[in-house]
mmCIF file of C-alpha atoms in Angstrom:
data_model
loop_
_atom_site.group_PDB
_atom_site.id
_atom_site.type_symbol
_atom_site.label_atom_id
_atom_site.label_comp_id
_atom_site.label_asym_id
_atom_site.label_seq_id
_atom_site.Cartn_x
_atom_site.Cartn_y
_atom_site.Cartn_z
ATOM 1 C CA MET W 28 12.827 -3.891 -5.895
ATOM 2 C CA VAL W 29 11.816 -0.384 -4.741
ATOM 3 C CA ALA W 30 14.466 2.226 -4.063
ATOM 4 C CA ALA W 31 13.941 5.450 -2.194
ATOM 5 C CA LEU W 32 15.280 8.611 -3.712
ATOM 6 C CA SER W 33 15.678 11.900 -1.961
ATOM 7 C CA ALA W 34 15.563 15.273 -3.617
ATOM 8 C CA CYS W 35 17.626 18.190 -2.490
ATOM 9 C CA GLY W 36 16.387 21.692 -2.969
ATOM 10 C CA SER W 37 17.289 25.134 -1.825
ATOM 11 C CA ALA W 38 15.180 27.471 0.203
ATOM 12 C CA ALA W 39 13.680 30.422 -1.622
ATOM 13 C CA GLU W 40 15.868 33.480 -1.780
ATOM 14 C CA PRO W 41 14.608 36.352 0.355
ATOM 15 C CA GLY W 42 12.338 38.496 -1.759
ATOM 16 C CA SER W 43 11.840 35.821 -4.436
ATOM 17 C CA ASP W 44 8.334 35.255 -5.770
ATOM 18 C CA THR W 45 6.909 31.883 -4.665
ATOM 19 C CA SER W 46 3.259 32.833 -5.183
ATOM 20 C CA GLY W 47 2.856 30.235 -7.949
ATOM 21 C CA VAL W 48 3.806 27.387 -5.605
ATOM 22 C CA ARG W 49 1.355 26.189 -3.006
ATOM 23 C CA ALA W 50 1.807 23.550 -0.374
ATOM 24 C CA PRO W 51 -0.840 20.826 -0.310
ATOM 25 C CA THR W 52 -3.664 21.499 2.099
ATOM 26 C CA GLY W 53 -5.168 18.798 4.273
ATOM 27 C CA PRO W 54 -4.246 15.124 4.328
ATOM 28 C CA THR W 55 -3.849 13.353 1.007
ATOM 29 C CA ARG W 56 -5.092 9.820 0.530
ATOM 30 C CA PRO W 57 -2.415 7.332 -0.556
ATOM 31 C CA ASP W 58 -2.812 5.604 -3.927
ATOM 32 C CA ALA W 59 -4.339 2.132 -3.897
ATOM 33 C CA LEU W 60 -2.114 -0.524 -5.428
ATOM 34 C CA PRO W 61 -3.871 -2.838 -7.865
ATOM 35 C CA THR W 62 -4.341 -6.315 -6.355
ATOM 36 C CA ARG W 63 -3.621 -9.325 -8.525
ATOM 37 C CA SER W 64 -1.526 -12.437 -8.911
ATOM 38 C CA GLY W 65 1.268 -12.892 -11.441
ATOM 39 C CA LEU W 66 3.414 -10.000 -10.223
ATOM 40 C CA ILE W 67 7.066 -9.950 -11.312
ATOM 41 C CA ASP W 68 9.691 -10.339 -8.556
ATOM 42 C CA ALA W 69 7.052 -10.034 -5.808
ATOM 43 C CA GLN W 70 8.496 -9.636 -2.315
ATOM 44 C CA VAL W 71 6.817 -9.716 1.095
ATOM 45 C CA VAL W 72 6.632 -6.209 2.550
ATOM 46 C CA GLN W 73 5.890 -5.180 6.101
ATOM 47 C CA TRP W 74 2.647 -3.316 6.496
ATOM 48 C CA ARG W 75 2.353 -0.576 9.082
ATOM 49 C CA ASP W 76 -1.289 0.200 9.563
ATOM 50 C CA TRP W 77 -4.792 -0.749 8.505
ATOM 51 C CA ARG W 78 -8.271 0.690 8.521
ATOM 52 C CA SER W 79 -11.695 -0.812 8.060
ATOM 53 C CA VAL W 80 -13.504 0.389 4.933
ATOM 54 C CA ASP W 81 -16.602 -1.707 5.646
ATOM 55 C CA ASP W 82 -17.469 -5.005 7.405
ATOM 56 C CA ARG W 83 -15.499 -7.121 4.924
ATOM 57 C CA THR W 84 -12.943 -4.735 3.422
ATOM 58 C CA LEU W 85 -9.707 -3.466 4.984
ATOM 59 C CA GLU W 86 -7.084 -1.095 3.602
ATOM 60 C CA VAL W 87 -3.543 -2.002 4.630
ATOM 61 C CA THR W 88 -0.802 0.663 4.420
ATOM 62 C CA VAL W 89 2.528 -0.307 2.819
ATOM 63 C CA THR W 90 5.514 1.400 1.231
ATOM 64 C CA ALA W 91 5.859 0.541 -2.456
ATOM 65 C CA GLY W 92 6.617 1.977 -5.869
ATOM 66 C CA PRO W 93 4.061 3.925 -7.919
ATOM 67 C CA ALA W 94 0.684 2.252 -8.550
ATOM 68 C CA ASP W 95 1.082 2.513 -12.329
ATOM 69 C CA CYS W 96 4.057 0.108 -12.147
ATOM 70 C CA TYR W 97 3.597 -1.926 -8.952
ATOM 71 C CA GLY W 98 0.820 -4.095 -7.605
ATOM 72 C CA ALA W 99 0.101 -6.122 -4.496
ATOM 73 C CA GLU W 100 -0.949 -9.665 -3.762
ATOM 74 C CA PRO W 101 -2.570 -9.953 -0.326
ATOM 75 C CA GLU W 102 -2.713 -13.299 1.463
ATOM 76 C CA VAL W 103 -5.298 -13.571 4.235
ATOM 77 C CA THR W 104 -6.049 -16.238 6.817
ATOM 78 C CA GLU W 105 -9.083 -15.834 9.023
ATOM 79 C CA SER W 106 -10.043 -17.483 12.293
ATOM 80 C CA GLU W 107 -12.720 -16.743 14.879
ATOM 81 C CA THR W 108 -10.327 -14.469 16.790
ATOM 82 C CA ALA W 109 -7.927 -13.018 14.203
ATOM 83 C CA VAL W 110 -7.353 -11.888 10.643
ATOM 84 C CA ARG W 111 -3.752 -12.395 9.532
ATOM 85 C CA ILE W 112 -2.440 -10.589 6.459
ATOM 86 C CA ARG W 113 0.710 -10.927 4.357
ATOM 87 C CA ILE W 114 1.305 -8.513 1.463
ATOM 88 C CA ARG W 115 3.598 -9.195 -1.494
ATOM 89 C CA VAL W 116 4.482 -6.276 -3.783
ATOM 90 C CA GLY W 117 5.916 -6.665 -7.261
ATOM 91 C CA LEU W 118 6.092 -5.219 -10.742
ATOM 92 C CA LEU W 119 2.895 -5.387 -12.804
ATOM 93 C CA PRO W 120 3.415 -7.610 -15.890
ATOM 94 C CA GLU W 121 2.244 -4.791 -18.179
ATOM 95 C CA ALA W 122 4.934 -2.526 -16.665
ATOM 96 C CA ALA W 123 7.793 -4.878 -17.598
ATOM 97 C CA GLY W 124 10.171 -2.948 -19.826
ATOM 98 C CA LYS W 125 8.457 0.336 -18.941
ATOM 99 C CA GLU W 126 10.451 3.092 -17.287
ATOM 100 C CA CYS W 127 9.173 3.257 -13.716
ATOM 101 C CA LEU W 128 10.108 5.909 -11.178
ATOM 102 C CA ALA W 129 12.346 4.532 -8.434
ATOM 103 C CA ILE W 130 10.483 6.128 -5.553
ATOM 104 C CA ALA W 131 8.967 4.699 -2.410
ATOM 105 C CA LYS W 132 5.458 5.937 -1.643
ATOM 106 C CA GLU W 133 2.878 5.251 0.991
ATOM 107 C CA SER W 134 0.158 3.160 -0.653
ATOM 108 C CA VAL W 135 -2.863 1.186 0.463
ATOM 109 C CA VAL W 136 -3.786 -2.356 -0.460
ATOM 110 C CA PRO W 137 -7.470 -3.297 -0.405
ATOM 111 C CA VAL W 138 -8.008 -6.624 1.374
ATOM 112 C CA GLN W 139 -11.291 -8.536 1.123
ATOM 113 C CA LEU W 140 -12.416 -10.709 4.044
ATOM 114 C CA THR W 141 -14.706 -13.734 3.757
ATOM 115 C CA SER W 142 -16.448 -12.870 7.058
ATOM 116 C CA ALA W 143 -17.190 -9.569 8.771
ATOM 117 C CA LEU W 144 -14.236 -8.299 10.823
ATOM 118 C CA GLY W 145 -16.239 -7.859 14.014
ATOM 119 C CA ASN W 146 -13.995 -7.870 17.102
ATOM 120 C CA ARG W 147 -11.198 -9.927 15.564
ATOM 121 C CA LYS W 148 -7.571 -8.770 15.801
ATOM 122 C CA VAL W 149 -5.741 -7.802 12.607
ATOM 123 C CA GLU W 150 -2.099 -8.883 12.592
ATOM 124 C CA PRO W 151 0.735 -9.830 10.238
ATOM 125 C CA LEU W 152 0.755 -13.347 8.808
ATOM 126 C CA SER W 153 4.162 -14.858 9.463
#
């Protein structure tokens, strides 16, 4: 589904001019994957982290392909004590036949809750 590629590069030669190249400053926010059903070849992916955006919205961090080709389908079950989340990632139907980069990126998936999170635990849905 999503393959990781690594790039090899060489260090700058001593005395070479690298003034036109700047490293990113500060943390960058991962792209948000579009959420929808009907994804092609959707697979369950492990999510690593989450953060609360507001009382009823979470952002779950996953590794996936670029957001212009891949989307996510979150599945959520809620109880009084826990919110359980499963994320499927797959190719967007409109990206079928399109040339998509085979890179793995950190992305976020917005997840809507039916009730405020409150003090409930957030954990994977198995």
